[in-house]
Amino acid sequence: MFDFLDRYDLLGAFWTTVQLTVLSAIGSLIWGTVLAAMRVGPVPVMRGFGTAYVNIVRNIPLTVIILFTSLGLNQTLGVSLGATDFKVINFRLAVLGLILYTAAFVCEALRAGINTVPVGQAEAARALGLSFGQVLRLVVLPQAFRSVVGPLTNVLIALTKNTTVAAAIGVTEAALLMKEMIENEAQLLLISAVIAFGFVCLTLPTGLILGWVGKKVAVKR
Amino acid sequence: MTSVLYDAQGPRAKRRNVLYTVVFLLAAAGLGWWVFTSLDDKGQLDWEKWKPFFGGTEAWSTYIWPGVQNTLKAAALAMLISLPLGAVLGIARLSDHAWVRIPVAVVVEFFRAIPVLVLMIFGLALFSQYTNVSSDDRPLYAVVTGLVLYNASVLAEIVRAGILALPKGQGEAALAIGLRKNQVMRFILLPQAVTAMLPAIVSQLVVIVKDTALGGAVLTFPELLASVSPMSSYYGANTIASFTIVAVIYIAINFALTTFAGWLEKRLRRGKKSTGAVLPPAAVGAAESTGAAA
């Protein structure tokens, strides 16, 4: 019954899904943190930029962004992100799109986390003579990060599922393989079950493990 | 809230901020210049490429408006079907009977764990193999199926959170005056919960609108995003212009919905007579699907 699976690189497809997820997660965490710092910072121009970025990007479908990286950035403007192979280019473009999109949600989660830090802490840090950068880096962000593990986990799970959108520009991850398998084999329910099982395997443990970590590191107040 | 992190600025800090502003603006200008020149090099800024959108109505009536209609149609259908379904699932998850509660919980968690795109691809194959839905209608059916399966389970969680957020006394008092369990749910809990959930439901609409774009990119559903490629081939490779217009329309629709949700939340909080809470849109984590979706 499962014979036909040998003809497809199922593990390879899910490996691509995992790679997309991990690379985009790292990238969006960095870019999202920078955005959050801009949004709470003292420089009005940066605050404005951060707010505009988040509001615009959150309201564009990820599919539009990913498709734009391929049709707009690559095919029209010739951006290739240092790769020559068609497949590698599309993979990198998909990661870029996912980072740009997910960072907006990371930024919002972090900003909510910064709000959970009691005002007195920041005031005390300022009274000690720490600068804005030091207050943020040494006092506020460490606590904020620990309190937003939960929301960030939701973002990460959403990101895992969002990697399927890369199928729109031909990155051979799980959803694209599923489409191909369904076209070639008359095993709809079985194929869907296998793919669904794969995603459950990726998202469920992420939620459970990080949920546990989140409880463990949360600052008790 | 931001002012917590820094004091009113003295002369040195003000000077430093000016420096940061200048550096930031220079970096932004550099990026902007690069974007501008590379667009200009490829002729993407020529009036020819933008004329279809600003110099006439043909592009709007031929490509964009039908796309918008299909996007809104799919989103509206998905919302109308998944709301009652989500309410039923959410209530069933709160059932006193384990044989109802547990299977429903499994179903809800299952569909929340799977990408919408996978559900849509499944739907498309399902309709082509097991039903005689005409091949023209199949993409719409598939998109709506995928959206319903996913969003009904997200809405189920919102409904559940809404009911759980009500004070216990509401249900207890209703039971005490002799209402049956299902009357308590129908007359006391659900109406209050629905009010509490409205903002969260409206923001879920944003997720649905965004997810319809998947149908355009992968399932050949002729919605707004799908209108980009025929448009840019018809008007001479105006890819950037077409994408810009389409993105702006998505932003306008979704920004209106987000603003409406925020306004609704404020208003409900202010004018609320019941003792229940109002759920902010972010109350349910999964709501940021490709929406932080799919």
PDB file of N, CA, C and O in Angstrom, chain A residues 2-68:
ATOM      1  N   PHE A   2       1.970   1.217   0.731  1.00  0.00           N
ATOM      2  CA  PHE A   2       2.843   2.384   0.796  1.00  0.00           C
ATOM      3  C   PHE A   2       3.953   2.337  -0.261  1.00  0.00           C
ATOM      4  O   PHE A   2       4.852   3.155  -0.231  1.00  0.00           O
ATOM      5  N   ASP A   3       3.869   1.333  -1.189  1.00  0.00           N
ATOM      6  CA  ASP A   3       4.948   1.129  -2.163  1.00  0.00           C
ATOM      7  C   ASP A   3       5.317   2.401  -2.897  1.00  0.00           C
ATOM      8  O   ASP A   3       6.489   2.729  -3.073  1.00  0.00           O
ATOM      9  N   PHE A   4       4.249   3.117  -3.368  1.00  0.00           N
ATOM     10  CA  PHE A   4       4.497   4.261  -4.242  1.00  0.00           C
ATOM     11  C   PHE A   4       5.345   5.335  -3.576  1.00  0.00           C
ATOM     12  O   PHE A   4       5.981   6.131  -4.230  1.00  0.00           O
ATOM     13  N   LEU A   5       5.367   5.330  -2.231  1.00  0.00           N
ATOM     14  CA  LEU A   5       6.132   6.358  -1.538  1.00  0.00           C
ATOM     15  C   LEU A   5       7.613   6.284  -1.864  1.00  0.00           C
ATOM     16  O   LEU A   5       8.318   7.284  -1.826  1.00  0.00           O
ATOM     17  N   ASP A   6       8.092   5.063  -2.221  1.00  0.00           N
ATOM     18  CA  ASP A   6       9.516   4.902  -2.549  1.00  0.00           C
ATOM     19  C   ASP A   6       9.908   5.745  -3.743  1.00  0.00           C
ATOM     20  O   ASP A   6      11.060   6.137  -3.897  1.00  0.00           O
ATOM     21  N   ARG A   7       8.935   6.020  -4.609  1.00  0.00           N
ATOM     22  CA  ARG A   7       9.257   6.775  -5.819  1.00  0.00           C
ATOM     23  C   ARG A   7       9.377   8.273  -5.558  1.00  0.00           C
ATOM     24  O   ARG A   7       9.728   9.031  -6.441  1.00  0.00           O
ATOM     25  N   TYR A   8       9.016   8.707  -4.378  1.00  0.00           N
ATOM     26  CA  TYR A   8       9.081  10.135  -4.084  1.00  0.00           C
ATOM     27  C   TYR A   8      10.016  10.402  -2.916  1.00  0.00           C
ATOM     28  O   TYR A   8      10.146   9.574  -2.014  1.00  0.00           O
ATOM     29  N   ASP A   9      10.639  11.565  -2.960  1.00  0.00           N
ATOM     30  CA  ASP A   9      11.587  11.914  -1.911  1.00  0.00           C
ATOM     31  C   ASP A   9      10.841  12.619  -0.777  1.00  0.00           C
ATOM     32  O   ASP A   9      10.974  13.817  -0.585  1.00  0.00           O
ATOM     33  N   LEU A  10      10.070  11.826  -0.045  1.00  0.00           N
ATOM     34  CA  LEU A  10       9.222  12.400   0.997  1.00  0.00           C
ATOM     35  C   LEU A  10      10.054  13.042   2.094  1.00  0.00           C
ATOM     36  O   LEU A  10       9.816  14.181   2.498  1.00  0.00           O
ATOM     37  N   LEU A  11      11.067  12.300   2.549  1.00  0.00           N
ATOM     38  CA  LEU A  11      11.917  12.838   3.621  1.00  0.00           C
ATOM     39  C   LEU A  11      12.630  14.093   3.149  1.00  0.00           C
ATOM     40  O   LEU A  11      12.755  15.063   3.893  1.00  0.00           O
ATOM     41  N   GLY A  12      13.086  14.056   1.893  1.00  0.00           N
ATOM     42  CA  GLY A  12      13.779  15.222   1.346  1.00  0.00           C
ATOM     43  C   GLY A  12      12.876  16.442   1.354  1.00  0.00           C
ATOM     44  O   GLY A  12      13.300  17.546   1.709  1.00  0.00           O
ATOM     45  N   ALA A  13      11.591  16.235   0.973  1.00  0.00           N
ATOM     46  CA  ALA A  13      10.652  17.357   0.938  1.00  0.00           C
ATOM     47  C   ALA A  13      10.439  17.930   2.333  1.00  0.00           C
ATOM     48  O   ALA A  13      10.453  19.146   2.524  1.00  0.00           O
ATOM     49  N   PHE A  14      10.264  17.044   3.300  1.00  0.00           N
ATOM     50  CA  PHE A  14      10.073  17.547   4.663  1.00  0.00           C
ATOM     51  C   PHE A  14      11.346  18.168   5.211  1.00  0.00           C
ATOM     52  O   PHE A  14      11.301  19.090   6.013  1.00  0.00           O
ATOM     53  N   TRP A  15      12.507  17.665   4.766  1.00  0.00           N
ATOM     54  CA  TRP A  15      13.780  18.280   5.155  1.00  0.00           C
ATOM     55  C   TRP A  15      13.842  19.714   4.641  1.00  0.00           C
ATOM     56  O   TRP A  15      14.276  20.623   5.345  1.00  0.00           O
ATOM     57  N   THR A  16      13.372  19.919   3.390  1.00  0.00           N
ATOM     58  CA  THR A  16      13.307  21.287   2.857  1.00  0.00           C
ATOM     59  C   THR A  16      12.389  22.152   3.720  1.00  0.00           C
ATOM     60  O   THR A  16      12.711  23.298   4.040  1.00  0.00           O
ATOM     61  N   THR A  17      11.232  21.589   4.106  1.00  0.00           N
ATOM     62  CA  THR A  17      10.306  22.321   4.981  1.00  0.00           C
ATOM     63  C   THR A  17      11.015  22.738   6.264  1.00  0.00           C
ATOM     64  O   THR A  17      10.922  23.885   6.697  1.00  0.00           O
ATOM     65  N   VAL A  18      11.758  21.788   6.857  1.00  0.00           N
ATOM     66  CA  VAL A  18      12.453  22.083   8.113  1.00  0.00           C
ATOM     67  C   VAL A  18      13.511  23.165   7.892  1.00  0.00           C
ATOM     68  O   VAL A  18      13.626  24.111   8.681  1.00  0.00           O
ATOM     69  N   GLN A  19      14.272  23.039   6.790  1.00  0.00           N
ATOM     70  CA  GLN A  19      15.302  24.043   6.507  1.00  0.00           C
ATOM     71  C   GLN A  19      14.706  25.428   6.340  1.00  0.00           C
ATOM     72  O   GLN A  19      15.199  26.413   6.900  1.00  0.00           O
ATOM     73  N   LEU A  20      13.604  25.488   5.551  1.00  0.00           N
ATOM     74  CA  LEU A  20      12.928  26.774   5.368  1.00  0.00           C
ATOM     75  C   LEU A  20      12.520  27.343   6.716  1.00  0.00           C
ATOM     76  O   LEU A  20      12.709  28.534   6.992  1.00  0.00           O
ATOM     77  N   THR A  21      11.949  26.480   7.565  1.00  0.00           N
ATOM     78  CA  THR A  21      11.459  26.938   8.865  1.00  0.00           C
ATOM     79  C   THR A  21      12.596  27.475   9.714  1.00  0.00           C
ATOM     80  O   THR A  21      12.525  28.591  10.245  1.00  0.00           O
ATOM     81  N   VAL A  22      13.678  26.683   9.837  1.00  0.00           N
ATOM     82  CA  VAL A  22      14.761  27.067  10.749  1.00  0.00           C
ATOM     83  C   VAL A  22      15.436  28.348  10.280  1.00  0.00           C
ATOM     84  O   VAL A  22      15.617  29.299  11.051  1.00  0.00           O
ATOM     85  N   LEU A  23      15.795  28.401   8.985  1.00  0.00           N
ATOM     86  CA  LEU A  23      16.479  29.596   8.474  1.00  0.00           C
ATOM     87  C   LEU A  23      15.597  30.842   8.621  1.00  0.00           C
ATOM     88  O   LEU A  23      16.060  31.890   9.073  1.00  0.00           O
ATOM     89  N   SER A  24      14.304  30.692   8.256  1.00  0.00           N
ATOM     90  CA  SER A  24      13.410  31.859   8.362  1.00  0.00           C
ATOM     91  C   SER A  24      13.203  32.245   9.814  1.00  0.00           C
ATOM     92  O   SER A  24      13.067  33.429  10.126  1.00  0.00           O
ATOM     93  N   ALA A  25      13.152  31.245  10.704  1.00  0.00           N
ATOM     94  CA  ALA A  25      12.930  31.548  12.119  1.00  0.00           C
ATOM     95  C   ALA A  25      14.095  32.379  12.654  1.00  0.00           C
ATOM     96  O   ALA A  25      13.893  33.406  13.314  1.00  0.00           O
ATOM     97  N   ILE A  26      15.326  31.960  12.341  1.00  0.00           N
ATOM     98  CA  ILE A  26      16.497  32.707  12.818  1.00  0.00           C
ATOM     99  C   ILE A  26      16.477  34.123  12.246  1.00  0.00           C
ATOM    100  O   ILE A  26      16.605  35.113  12.967  1.00  0.00           O
ATOM    101  N   GLY A  27      16.274  34.207  10.936  1.00  0.00           N
ATOM    102  CA  GLY A  27      16.278  35.515  10.280  1.00  0.00           C
ATOM    103  C   GLY A  27      15.206  36.434  10.824  1.00  0.00           C
ATOM    104  O   GLY A  27      15.461  37.604  11.124  1.00  0.00           O
ATOM    105  N   SER A  28      13.983  35.888  10.989  1.00  0.00           N
ATOM    106  CA  SER A  28      12.891  36.765  11.417  1.00  0.00           C
ATOM    107  C   SER A  28      13.035  37.139  12.884  1.00  0.00           C
ATOM    108  O   SER A  28      12.560  38.196  13.297  1.00  0.00           O
ATOM    109  N   LEU A  29      13.687  36.291  13.670  1.00  0.00           N
ATOM    110  CA  LEU A  29      13.923  36.651  15.073  1.00  0.00           C
ATOM    111  C   LEU A  29      14.843  37.862  15.139  1.00  0.00           C
ATOM    112  O   LEU A  29      14.601  38.814  15.891  1.00  0.00           O
ATOM    113  N   ILE A  30      15.916  37.842  14.316  1.00  0.00           N
ATOM    114  CA  ILE A  30      16.857  38.964  14.309  1.00  0.00           C
ATOM    115  C   ILE A  30      16.176  40.237  13.804  1.00  0.00           C
ATOM    116  O   ILE A  30      16.141  41.264  14.474  1.00  0.00           O
ATOM    117  N   TRP A  31      15.581  40.149  12.621  1.00  0.00           N
ATOM    118  CA  TRP A  31      14.954  41.325  12.003  1.00  0.00           C
ATOM    119  C   TRP A  31      13.776  41.806  12.844  1.00  0.00           C
ATOM    120  O   TRP A  31      13.556  43.009  13.011  1.00  0.00           O
ATOM    121  N   GLY A  32      13.023  40.883  13.435  1.00  0.00           N
ATOM    122  CA  GLY A  32      11.889  41.249  14.281  1.00  0.00           C
ATOM    123  C   GLY A  32      12.343  41.976  15.537  1.00  0.00           C
ATOM    124  O   GLY A  32      11.700  42.937  15.978  1.00  0.00           O
ATOM    125  N   THR A  33      13.475  41.537  16.120  1.00  0.00           N
ATOM    126  CA  THR A  33      13.997  42.204  17.309  1.00  0.00           C
ATOM    127  C   THR A  33      14.444  43.624  16.975  1.00  0.00           C
ATOM    128  O   THR A  33      14.173  44.574  17.719  1.00  0.00           O
ATOM    129  N   VAL A  34      15.121  43.765  15.836  1.00  0.00           N
ATOM    130  CA  VAL A  34      15.543  45.103  15.408  1.00  0.00           C
ATOM    131  C   VAL A  34      14.327  46.008  15.235  1.00  0.00           C
ATOM    132  O   VAL A  34      14.292  47.152  15.707  1.00  0.00           O
ATOM    133  N   LEU A  35      13.289  45.470  14.581  1.00  0.00           N
ATOM    134  CA  LEU A  35      12.069  46.258  14.378  1.00  0.00           C
ATOM    135  C   LEU A  35      11.443  46.663  15.703  1.00  0.00           C
ATOM    136  O   LEU A  35      11.020  47.805  15.890  1.00  0.00           O
ATOM    137  N   ALA A  36      11.389  45.693  16.656  1.00  0.00           N
ATOM    138  CA  ALA A  36      10.791  45.997  17.956  1.00  0.00           C
ATOM    139  C   ALA A  36      11.603  47.085  18.655  1.00  0.00           C
ATOM    140  O   ALA A  36      11.031  48.014  19.243  1.00  0.00           O
ATOM    141  N   ALA A  37      12.950  47.000  18.572  1.00  0.00           N
ATOM    142  CA  ALA A  37      13.797  48.019  19.192  1.00  0.00           C
ATOM    143  C   ALA A  37      13.524  49.377  18.575  1.00  0.00           C
ATOM    144  O   ALA A  37      13.439  50.391  19.265  1.00  0.00           O
ATOM    145  N   MET A  38      13.342  49.403  17.234  1.00  0.00           N
ATOM    146  CA  MET A  38      13.030  50.671  16.569  1.00  0.00           C
ATOM    147  C   MET A  38      11.711  51.231  17.080  1.00  0.00           C
ATOM    148  O   MET A  38      11.567  52.425  17.316  1.00  0.00           O
ATOM    149  N   ARG A  39      10.722  50.323  17.241  1.00  0.00           N
ATOM    150  CA  ARG A  39       9.376  50.787  17.602  1.00  0.00           C
ATOM    151  C   ARG A  39       9.292  51.334  19.014  1.00  0.00           C
ATOM    152  O   ARG A  39       8.399  52.110  19.313  1.00  0.00           O
ATOM    153  N   VAL A  40      10.173  50.879  19.921  1.00  0.00           N
ATOM    154  CA  VAL A  40      10.101  51.413  21.284  1.00  0.00           C
ATOM    155  C   VAL A  40      11.204  52.435  21.534  1.00  0.00           C
ATOM    156  O   VAL A  40      11.349  52.935  22.637  1.00  0.00           O
ATOM    157  N   GLY A  41      12.000  52.740  20.509  1.00  0.00           N
ATOM    158  CA  GLY A  41      13.152  53.605  20.689  1.00  0.00           C
ATOM    159  C   GLY A  41      12.809  55.084  20.716  1.00  0.00           C
ATOM    160  O   GLY A  41      11.670  55.471  20.462  1.00  0.00           O
ATOM    161  N   PRO A  42      13.812  55.925  21.016  1.00  0.00           N
ATOM    162  CA  PRO A  42      13.584  57.360  21.148  1.00  0.00           C
ATOM    163  C   PRO A  42      13.631  58.137  19.831  1.00  0.00           C
ATOM    164  O   PRO A  42      13.369  59.332  19.832  1.00  0.00           O
ATOM    165  N   VAL A  43      13.981  57.479  18.728  1.00  0.00           N
ATOM    166  CA  VAL A  43      14.113  58.231  17.475  1.00  0.00           C
ATOM    167  C   VAL A  43      12.808  58.160  16.676  1.00  0.00           C
ATOM    168  O   VAL A  43      12.431  57.090  16.210  1.00  0.00           O
ATOM    169  N   PRO A  44      12.103  59.291  16.523  1.00  0.00           N
ATOM    170  CA  PRO A  44      10.772  59.279  15.890  1.00  0.00           C
ATOM    171  C   PRO A  44      10.756  58.676  14.492  1.00  0.00           C
ATOM    172  O   PRO A  44       9.814  57.954  14.154  1.00  0.00           O
ATOM    173  N   VAL A  45      11.793  58.958  13.680  1.00  0.00           N
ATOM    174  CA  VAL A  45      11.794  58.448  12.309  1.00  0.00           C
ATOM    175  C   VAL A  45      11.799  56.921  12.309  1.00  0.00           C
ATOM    176  O   VAL A  45      11.080  56.269  11.551  1.00  0.00           O
ATOM    177  N   MET A  46      12.623  56.336  13.198  1.00  0.00           N
ATOM    178  CA  MET A  46      12.695  54.879  13.268  1.00  0.00           C
ATOM    179  C   MET A  46      11.383  54.295  13.788  1.00  0.00           C
ATOM    180  O   MET A  46      10.918  53.273  13.305  1.00  0.00           O
ATOM    181  N   ARG A  47      10.798  54.980  14.796  1.00  0.00           N
ATOM    182  CA  ARG A  47       9.500  54.510  15.307  1.00  0.00           C
ATOM    183  C   ARG A  47       8.474  54.479  14.190  1.00  0.00           C
ATOM    184  O   ARG A  47       7.749  53.512  14.014  1.00  0.00           O
ATOM    185  N   GLY A  48       8.451  55.559  13.414  1.00  0.00           N
ATOM    186  CA  GLY A  48       7.512  55.637  12.302  1.00  0.00           C
ATOM    187  C   GLY A  48       7.739  54.530  11.294  1.00  0.00           C
ATOM    188  O   GLY A  48       6.799  53.864  10.846  1.00  0.00           O
ATOM    189  N   PHE A  49       9.012  54.289  10.975  1.00  0.00           N
ATOM    190  CA  PHE A  49       9.330  53.243  10.022  1.00  0.00           C
ATOM    191  C   PHE A  49       8.861  51.884  10.537  1.00  0.00           C
ATOM    192  O   PHE A  49       8.218  51.116   9.808  1.00  0.00           O
ATOM    193  N   GLY A  50       9.165  51.591  11.823  1.00  0.00           N
ATOM    194  CA  GLY A  50       8.774  50.305  12.407  1.00  0.00           C
ATOM    195  C   GLY A  50       7.265  50.107  12.353  1.00  0.00           C
ATOM    196  O   GLY A  50       6.776  49.055  11.931  1.00  0.00           O
ATOM    197  N   THR A  51       6.524  51.150  12.751  1.00  0.00           N
ATOM    198  CA  THR A  51       5.064  51.055  12.760  1.00  0.00           C
ATOM    199  C   THR A  51       4.531  50.826  11.350  1.00  0.00           C
ATOM    200  O   THR A  51       3.701  49.943  11.123  1.00  0.00           O
ATOM    201  N   ALA A  52       5.043  51.617  10.407  1.00  0.00           N
ATOM    202  CA  ALA A  52       4.565  51.491   9.027  1.00  0.00           C
ATOM    203  C   ALA A  52       4.873  50.092   8.495  1.00  0.00           C
ATOM    204  O   ALA A  52       4.016  49.438   7.897  1.00  0.00           O
ATOM    205  N   TYR A  53       6.099  49.620   8.735  1.00  0.00           N
ATOM    206  CA  TYR A  53       6.499  48.301   8.240  1.00  0.00           C
ATOM    207  C   TYR A  53       5.540  47.228   8.738  1.00  0.00           C
ATOM    208  O   TYR A  53       5.006  46.434   7.966  1.00  0.00           O
ATOM    209  N   VAL A  54       5.316  47.209  10.069  1.00  0.00           N
ATOM    210  CA  VAL A  54       4.477  46.166  10.651  1.00  0.00           C
ATOM    211  C   VAL A  54       3.057  46.231  10.095  1.00  0.00           C
ATOM    212  O   VAL A  54       2.483  45.220   9.694  1.00  0.00           O
ATOM    213  N   ASN A  55       2.485  47.453  10.041  1.00  0.00           N
ATOM    214  CA  ASN A  55       1.103  47.567   9.582  1.00  0.00           C
ATOM    215  C   ASN A  55       0.946  47.182   8.125  1.00  0.00           C
ATOM    216  O   ASN A  55      -0.061  46.601   7.738  1.00  0.00           O
ATOM    217  N   ILE A  56       1.944  47.513   7.316  1.00  0.00           N
ATOM    218  CA  ILE A  56       1.834  47.179   5.894  1.00  0.00           C
ATOM    219  C   ILE A  56       2.029  45.683   5.684  1.00  0.00           C
ATOM    220  O   ILE A  56       1.203  45.003   5.080  1.00  0.00           O
ATOM    221  N   VAL A  57       3.124  45.147   6.229  1.00  0.00           N
ATOM    222  CA  VAL A  57       3.460  43.755   5.956  1.00  0.00           C
ATOM    223  C   VAL A  57       2.418  42.788   6.518  1.00  0.00           C
ATOM    224  O   VAL A  57       2.095  41.781   5.897  1.00  0.00           O
ATOM    225  N   ARG A  58       1.868  43.127   7.702  1.00  0.00           N
ATOM    226  CA  ARG A  58       0.879  42.225   8.290  1.00  0.00           C
ATOM    227  C   ARG A  58      -0.371  42.108   7.441  1.00  0.00           C
ATOM    228  O   ARG A  58      -1.095  41.124   7.517  1.00  0.00           O
ATOM    229  N   ASN A  59      -0.650  43.136   6.643  1.00  0.00           N
ATOM    230  CA  ASN A  59      -1.891  43.128   5.879  1.00  0.00           C
ATOM    231  C   ASN A  59      -1.732  42.643   4.437  1.00  0.00           C
ATOM    232  O   ASN A  59      -2.692  42.590   3.694  1.00  0.00           O
ATOM    233  N   ILE A  60      -0.498  42.290   4.048  1.00  0.00           N
ATOM    234  CA  ILE A  60      -0.304  41.710   2.719  1.00  0.00           C
ATOM    235  C   ILE A  60      -0.286  40.194   2.868  1.00  0.00           C
ATOM    236  O   ILE A  60       0.360  39.680   3.777  1.00  0.00           O
ATOM    237  N   PRO A  61      -0.970  39.462   1.990  1.00  0.00           N
ATOM    238  CA  PRO A  61      -0.879  38.009   2.079  1.00  0.00           C
ATOM    239  C   PRO A  61       0.561  37.552   1.841  1.00  0.00           C
ATOM    240  O   PRO A  61       1.250  38.099   0.982  1.00  0.00           O
ATOM    241  N   LEU A  62       0.994  36.561   2.621  1.00  0.00           N
ATOM    242  CA  LEU A  62       2.341  36.021   2.441  1.00  0.00           C
ATOM    243  C   LEU A  62       2.554  35.550   1.003  1.00  0.00           C
ATOM    244  O   LEU A  62       3.635  35.705   0.434  1.00  0.00           O
ATOM    245  N   THR A  63       1.489  35.005   0.412  1.00  0.00           N
ATOM    246  CA  THR A  63       1.591  34.501  -0.958  1.00  0.00           C
ATOM    247  C   THR A  63       2.015  35.613  -1.917  1.00  0.00           C
ATOM    248  O   THR A  63       2.819  35.376  -2.824  1.00  0.00           O
ATOM    249  N   VAL A  64       1.470  36.813  -1.705  1.00  0.00           N
ATOM    250  CA  VAL A  64       1.836  37.941  -2.566  1.00  0.00           C
ATOM    251  C   VAL A  64       3.325  38.253  -2.400  1.00  0.00           C
ATOM    252  O   VAL A  64       4.042  38.462  -3.384  1.00  0.00           O
ATOM    253  N   ILE A  65       3.800  38.231  -1.149  1.00  0.00           N
ATOM    254  CA  ILE A  65       5.200  38.551  -0.897  1.00  0.00           C
ATOM    255  C   ILE A  65       6.119  37.520  -1.545  1.00  0.00           C
ATOM    256  O   ILE A  65       7.075  37.863  -2.238  1.00  0.00           O
ATOM    257  N   ILE A  66       5.812  36.248  -1.341  1.00  0.00           N
ATOM    258  CA  ILE A  66       6.665  35.182  -1.876  1.00  0.00           C
ATOM    259  C   ILE A  66       6.678  35.229  -3.407  1.00  0.00           C
ATOM    260  O   ILE A  66       7.730  35.141  -4.043  1.00  0.00           O
ATOM    261  N   LEU A  67       5.487  35.399  -3.987  1.00  0.00           N
ATOM    262  CA  LEU A  67       5.404  35.449  -5.446  1.00  0.00           C
ATOM    263  C   LEU A  67       6.165  36.662  -5.970  1.00  0.00           C
ATOM    264  O   LEU A  67       6.820  36.602  -7.017  1.00  0.00           O
ATOM    265  N   PHE A  68       6.091  37.767  -5.216  1.00  0.00           N
ATOM    266  CA  PHE A  68       6.793  38.973  -5.627  1.00  0.00           C
ATOM    267  C   PHE A  68       8.305  38.756  -5.608  1.00  0.00           C
ATOM    268  O   PHE A  68       9.015  39.218  -6.499  1.00  0.00           O
TER     269      PHE A  68
END
